[in-house]
Short mmCIF file of C-alpha atoms in Angstrom, two decimals:
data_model
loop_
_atom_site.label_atom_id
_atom_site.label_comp_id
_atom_site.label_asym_id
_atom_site.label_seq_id
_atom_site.Cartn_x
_atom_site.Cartn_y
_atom_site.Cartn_z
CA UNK A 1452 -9.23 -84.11 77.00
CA UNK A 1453 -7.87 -81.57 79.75
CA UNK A 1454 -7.70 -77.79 78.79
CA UNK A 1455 -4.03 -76.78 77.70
CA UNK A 1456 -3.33 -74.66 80.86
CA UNK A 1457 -3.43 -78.20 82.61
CA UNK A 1458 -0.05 -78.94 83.43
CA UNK A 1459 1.49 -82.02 81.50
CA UNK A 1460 2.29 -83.74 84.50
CA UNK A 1461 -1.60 -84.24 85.16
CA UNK A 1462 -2.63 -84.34 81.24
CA UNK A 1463 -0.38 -87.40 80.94
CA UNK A 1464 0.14 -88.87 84.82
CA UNK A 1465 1.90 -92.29 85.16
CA UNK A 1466 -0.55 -94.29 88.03
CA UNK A 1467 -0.75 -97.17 89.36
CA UNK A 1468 -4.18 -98.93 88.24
CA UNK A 1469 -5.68 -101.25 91.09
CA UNK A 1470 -8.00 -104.43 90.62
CA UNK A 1471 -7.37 -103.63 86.93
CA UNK A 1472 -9.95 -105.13 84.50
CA UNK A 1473 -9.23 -104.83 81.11
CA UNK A 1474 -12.02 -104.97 78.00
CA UNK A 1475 -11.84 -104.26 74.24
CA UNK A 1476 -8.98 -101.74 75.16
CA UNK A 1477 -9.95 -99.84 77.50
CA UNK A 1478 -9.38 -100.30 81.57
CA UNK A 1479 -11.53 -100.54 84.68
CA UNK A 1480 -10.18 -100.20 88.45
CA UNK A 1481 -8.95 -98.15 90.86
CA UNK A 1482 -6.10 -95.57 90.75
CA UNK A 1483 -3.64 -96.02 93.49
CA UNK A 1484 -3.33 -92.55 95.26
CA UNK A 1485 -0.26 -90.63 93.93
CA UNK A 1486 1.33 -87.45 95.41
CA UNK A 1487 3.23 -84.26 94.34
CA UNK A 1488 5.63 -83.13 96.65
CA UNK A 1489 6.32 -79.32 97.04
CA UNK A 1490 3.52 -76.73 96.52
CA UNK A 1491 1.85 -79.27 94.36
CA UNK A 1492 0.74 -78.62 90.34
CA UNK A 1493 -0.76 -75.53 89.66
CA UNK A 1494 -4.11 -75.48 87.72
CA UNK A 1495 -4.81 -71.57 86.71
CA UNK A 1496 -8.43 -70.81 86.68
CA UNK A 1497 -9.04 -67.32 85.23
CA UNK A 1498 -6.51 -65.00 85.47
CA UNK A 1499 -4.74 -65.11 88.87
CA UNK A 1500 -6.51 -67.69 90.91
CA UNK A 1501 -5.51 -71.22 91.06
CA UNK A 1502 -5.38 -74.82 92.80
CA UNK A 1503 -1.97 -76.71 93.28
CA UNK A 1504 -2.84 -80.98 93.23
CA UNK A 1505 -1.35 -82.11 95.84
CA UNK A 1506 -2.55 -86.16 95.51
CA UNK A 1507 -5.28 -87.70 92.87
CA UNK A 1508 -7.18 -90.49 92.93
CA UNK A 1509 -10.20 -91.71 91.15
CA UNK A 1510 -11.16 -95.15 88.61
CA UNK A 1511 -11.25 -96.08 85.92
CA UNK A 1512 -14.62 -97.65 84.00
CA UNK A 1513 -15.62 -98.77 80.55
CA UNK A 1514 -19.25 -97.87 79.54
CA UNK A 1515 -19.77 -101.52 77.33
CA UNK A 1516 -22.80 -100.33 75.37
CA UNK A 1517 -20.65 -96.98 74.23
CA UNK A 1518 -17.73 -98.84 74.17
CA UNK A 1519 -16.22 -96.02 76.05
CA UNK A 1520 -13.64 -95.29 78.31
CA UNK A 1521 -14.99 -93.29 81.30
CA UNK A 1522 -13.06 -92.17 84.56
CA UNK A 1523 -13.43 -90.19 87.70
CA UNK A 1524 -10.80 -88.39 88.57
CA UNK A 1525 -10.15 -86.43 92.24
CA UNK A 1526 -8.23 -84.09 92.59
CA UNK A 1527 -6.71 -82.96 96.77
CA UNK A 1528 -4.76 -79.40 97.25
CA UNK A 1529 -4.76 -76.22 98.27
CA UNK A 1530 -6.38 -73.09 96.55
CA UNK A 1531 -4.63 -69.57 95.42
CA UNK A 1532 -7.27 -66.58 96.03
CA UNK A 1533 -7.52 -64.53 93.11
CA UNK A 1534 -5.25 -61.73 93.06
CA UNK A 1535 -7.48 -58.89 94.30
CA UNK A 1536 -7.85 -61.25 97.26
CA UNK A 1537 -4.65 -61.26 98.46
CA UNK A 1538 -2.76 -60.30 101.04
CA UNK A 1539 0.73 -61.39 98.89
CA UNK A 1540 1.38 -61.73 95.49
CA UNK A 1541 2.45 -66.00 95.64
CA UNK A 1542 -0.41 -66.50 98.99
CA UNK A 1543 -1.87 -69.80 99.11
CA UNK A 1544 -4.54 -70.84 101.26
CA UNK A 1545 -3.55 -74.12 102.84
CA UNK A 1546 -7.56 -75.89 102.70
CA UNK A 1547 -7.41 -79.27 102.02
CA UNK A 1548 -9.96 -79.22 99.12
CA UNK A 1549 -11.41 -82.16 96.64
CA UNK A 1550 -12.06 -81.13 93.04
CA UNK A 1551 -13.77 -83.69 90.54
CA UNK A 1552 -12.93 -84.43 86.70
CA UNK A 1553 -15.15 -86.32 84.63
CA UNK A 1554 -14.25 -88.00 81.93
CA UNK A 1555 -15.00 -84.46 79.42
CA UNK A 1556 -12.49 -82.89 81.15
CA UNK A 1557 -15.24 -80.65 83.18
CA UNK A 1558 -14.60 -79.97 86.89
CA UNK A 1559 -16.90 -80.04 89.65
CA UNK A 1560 -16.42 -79.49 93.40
CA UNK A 1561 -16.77 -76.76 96.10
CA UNK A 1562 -14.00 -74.74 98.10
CA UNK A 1563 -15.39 -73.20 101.19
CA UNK A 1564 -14.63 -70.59 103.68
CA UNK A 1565 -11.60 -69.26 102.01
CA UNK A 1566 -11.08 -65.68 103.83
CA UNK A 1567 -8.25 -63.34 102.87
CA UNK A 1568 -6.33 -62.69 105.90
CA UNK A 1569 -6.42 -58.79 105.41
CA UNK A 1570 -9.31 -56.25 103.88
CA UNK A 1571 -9.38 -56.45 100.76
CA UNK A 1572 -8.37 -52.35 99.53
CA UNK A 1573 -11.04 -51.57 96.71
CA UNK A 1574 -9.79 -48.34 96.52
CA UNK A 1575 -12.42 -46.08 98.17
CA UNK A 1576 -12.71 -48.02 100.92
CA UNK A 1577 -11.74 -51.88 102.53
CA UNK A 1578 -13.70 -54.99 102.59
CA UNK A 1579 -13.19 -57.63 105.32
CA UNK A 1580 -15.04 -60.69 104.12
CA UNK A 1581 -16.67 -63.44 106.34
CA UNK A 1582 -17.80 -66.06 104.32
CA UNK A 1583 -16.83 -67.31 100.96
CA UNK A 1584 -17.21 -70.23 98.37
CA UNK A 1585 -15.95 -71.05 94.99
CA UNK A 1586 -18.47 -73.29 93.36
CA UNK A 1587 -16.86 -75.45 90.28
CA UNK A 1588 -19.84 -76.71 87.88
CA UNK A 1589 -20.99 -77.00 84.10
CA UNK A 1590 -23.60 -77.43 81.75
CA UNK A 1591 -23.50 -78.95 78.38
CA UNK A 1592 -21.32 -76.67 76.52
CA UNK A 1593 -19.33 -74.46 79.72
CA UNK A 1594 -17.22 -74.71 82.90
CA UNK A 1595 -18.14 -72.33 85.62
CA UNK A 1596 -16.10 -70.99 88.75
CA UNK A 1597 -18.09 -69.22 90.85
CA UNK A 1598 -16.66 -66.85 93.29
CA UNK A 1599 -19.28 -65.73 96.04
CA UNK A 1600 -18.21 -63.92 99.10
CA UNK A 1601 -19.64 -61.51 101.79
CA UNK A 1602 -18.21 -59.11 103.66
CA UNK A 1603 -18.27 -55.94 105.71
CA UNK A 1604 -17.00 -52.73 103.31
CA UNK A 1605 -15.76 -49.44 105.71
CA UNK A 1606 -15.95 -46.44 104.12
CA UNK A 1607 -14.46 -43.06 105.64
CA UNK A 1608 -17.11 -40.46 106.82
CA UNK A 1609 -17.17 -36.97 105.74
CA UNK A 1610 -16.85 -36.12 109.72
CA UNK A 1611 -12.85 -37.06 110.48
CA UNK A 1612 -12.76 -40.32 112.50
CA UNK A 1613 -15.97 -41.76 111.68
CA UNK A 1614 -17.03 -44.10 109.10
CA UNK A 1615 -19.76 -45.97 107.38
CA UNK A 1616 -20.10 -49.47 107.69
CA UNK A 1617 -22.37 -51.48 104.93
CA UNK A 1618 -22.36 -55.51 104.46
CA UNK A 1619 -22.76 -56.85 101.35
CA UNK A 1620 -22.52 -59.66 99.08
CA UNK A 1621 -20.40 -60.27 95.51
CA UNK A 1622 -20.94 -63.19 92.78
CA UNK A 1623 -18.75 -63.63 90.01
CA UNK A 1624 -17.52 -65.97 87.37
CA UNK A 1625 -14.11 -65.83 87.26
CA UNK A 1626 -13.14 -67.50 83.96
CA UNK A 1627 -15.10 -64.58 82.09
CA UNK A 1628 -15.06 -61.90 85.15
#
């Protein structure tokens, strides 16, 4: 089953089912692509970040030894950078990106090269990243989100005009920070 924050339109979709197969009550086949106009449906992960499902597509299989229903499910849209990210409060990233659900509800999929378009203000000083991923993956009993970025952080000197320069490297989970 799909966490609550899913929204209903994606917990419950109405899809078209090609090459259908049907066995002991449950269904095998395709899933005709379907789309969601607008800015999509929003999936929250953690506090502020997010994806908005544009189109999914996947199939549909029965395991016949389990007598279980099994699917892979893919999901196409755009990411929202977590808040301390952005440039905006509502900014949305426009990178065609594929997550994966398996049948446990448990996502999997990568989002690369995401970079806010402004340094990001960490108070003492600014940080322009260059590189970035958000890795989606679990084990047996968790989902993970992995933010990982690098950047460039510029810090003022103590002489006026100059700074210091350092380049660094964050990794975070963002569903527990």
């Amino acid at each position: 089953e799909l966490p609550e924050s899913f929204p209903p339109e994606l917990k419950n979709p109405r899809v078209t089912i090609l090459n259908a197969g049907f066995w002991s009550g449950k269904f095998s086949g395709s899933l005709e692509p379907k789309l969601f106009t607008g800015d999509g449906l929003r999936i929250p992960f953690g506090e502020s970040a997010g994806f908005y499902v544009k189109e999914i597509l996947g199939s549909l299989s029965v395991d016949t030894i389990l007598n279980k229903q099994n699917f892979d499910i893919k999901l196409r849209g755009d990411f929202q950078l977590p808040e301390f990210m952005r440039c905006s409060s509502n900014e949305v990233q426009s990178l065609t990106s594929t997550l994966n659900i398996n049948s446990k509800g448990q996502i999997s999929g990568v989002i690369n090269n995401f970079i806010p378009r402004c340094p990001l203000n960490i108070g003492i000083g600014k940080i322009n990243v260059v590189s970035s991923s958000l890795e989606f993956s679990f084990d047996a009993s968790e989902q993970f989100i992995i933010l990982d970025f690098s950047g460039r952080l510029k810090l003022p000197a103590q002489t006026p005009g100059d700074s210091i320069v350092a380049n660094g490297n964050l990794r975070m989970n963002l569903l527990r920070g």
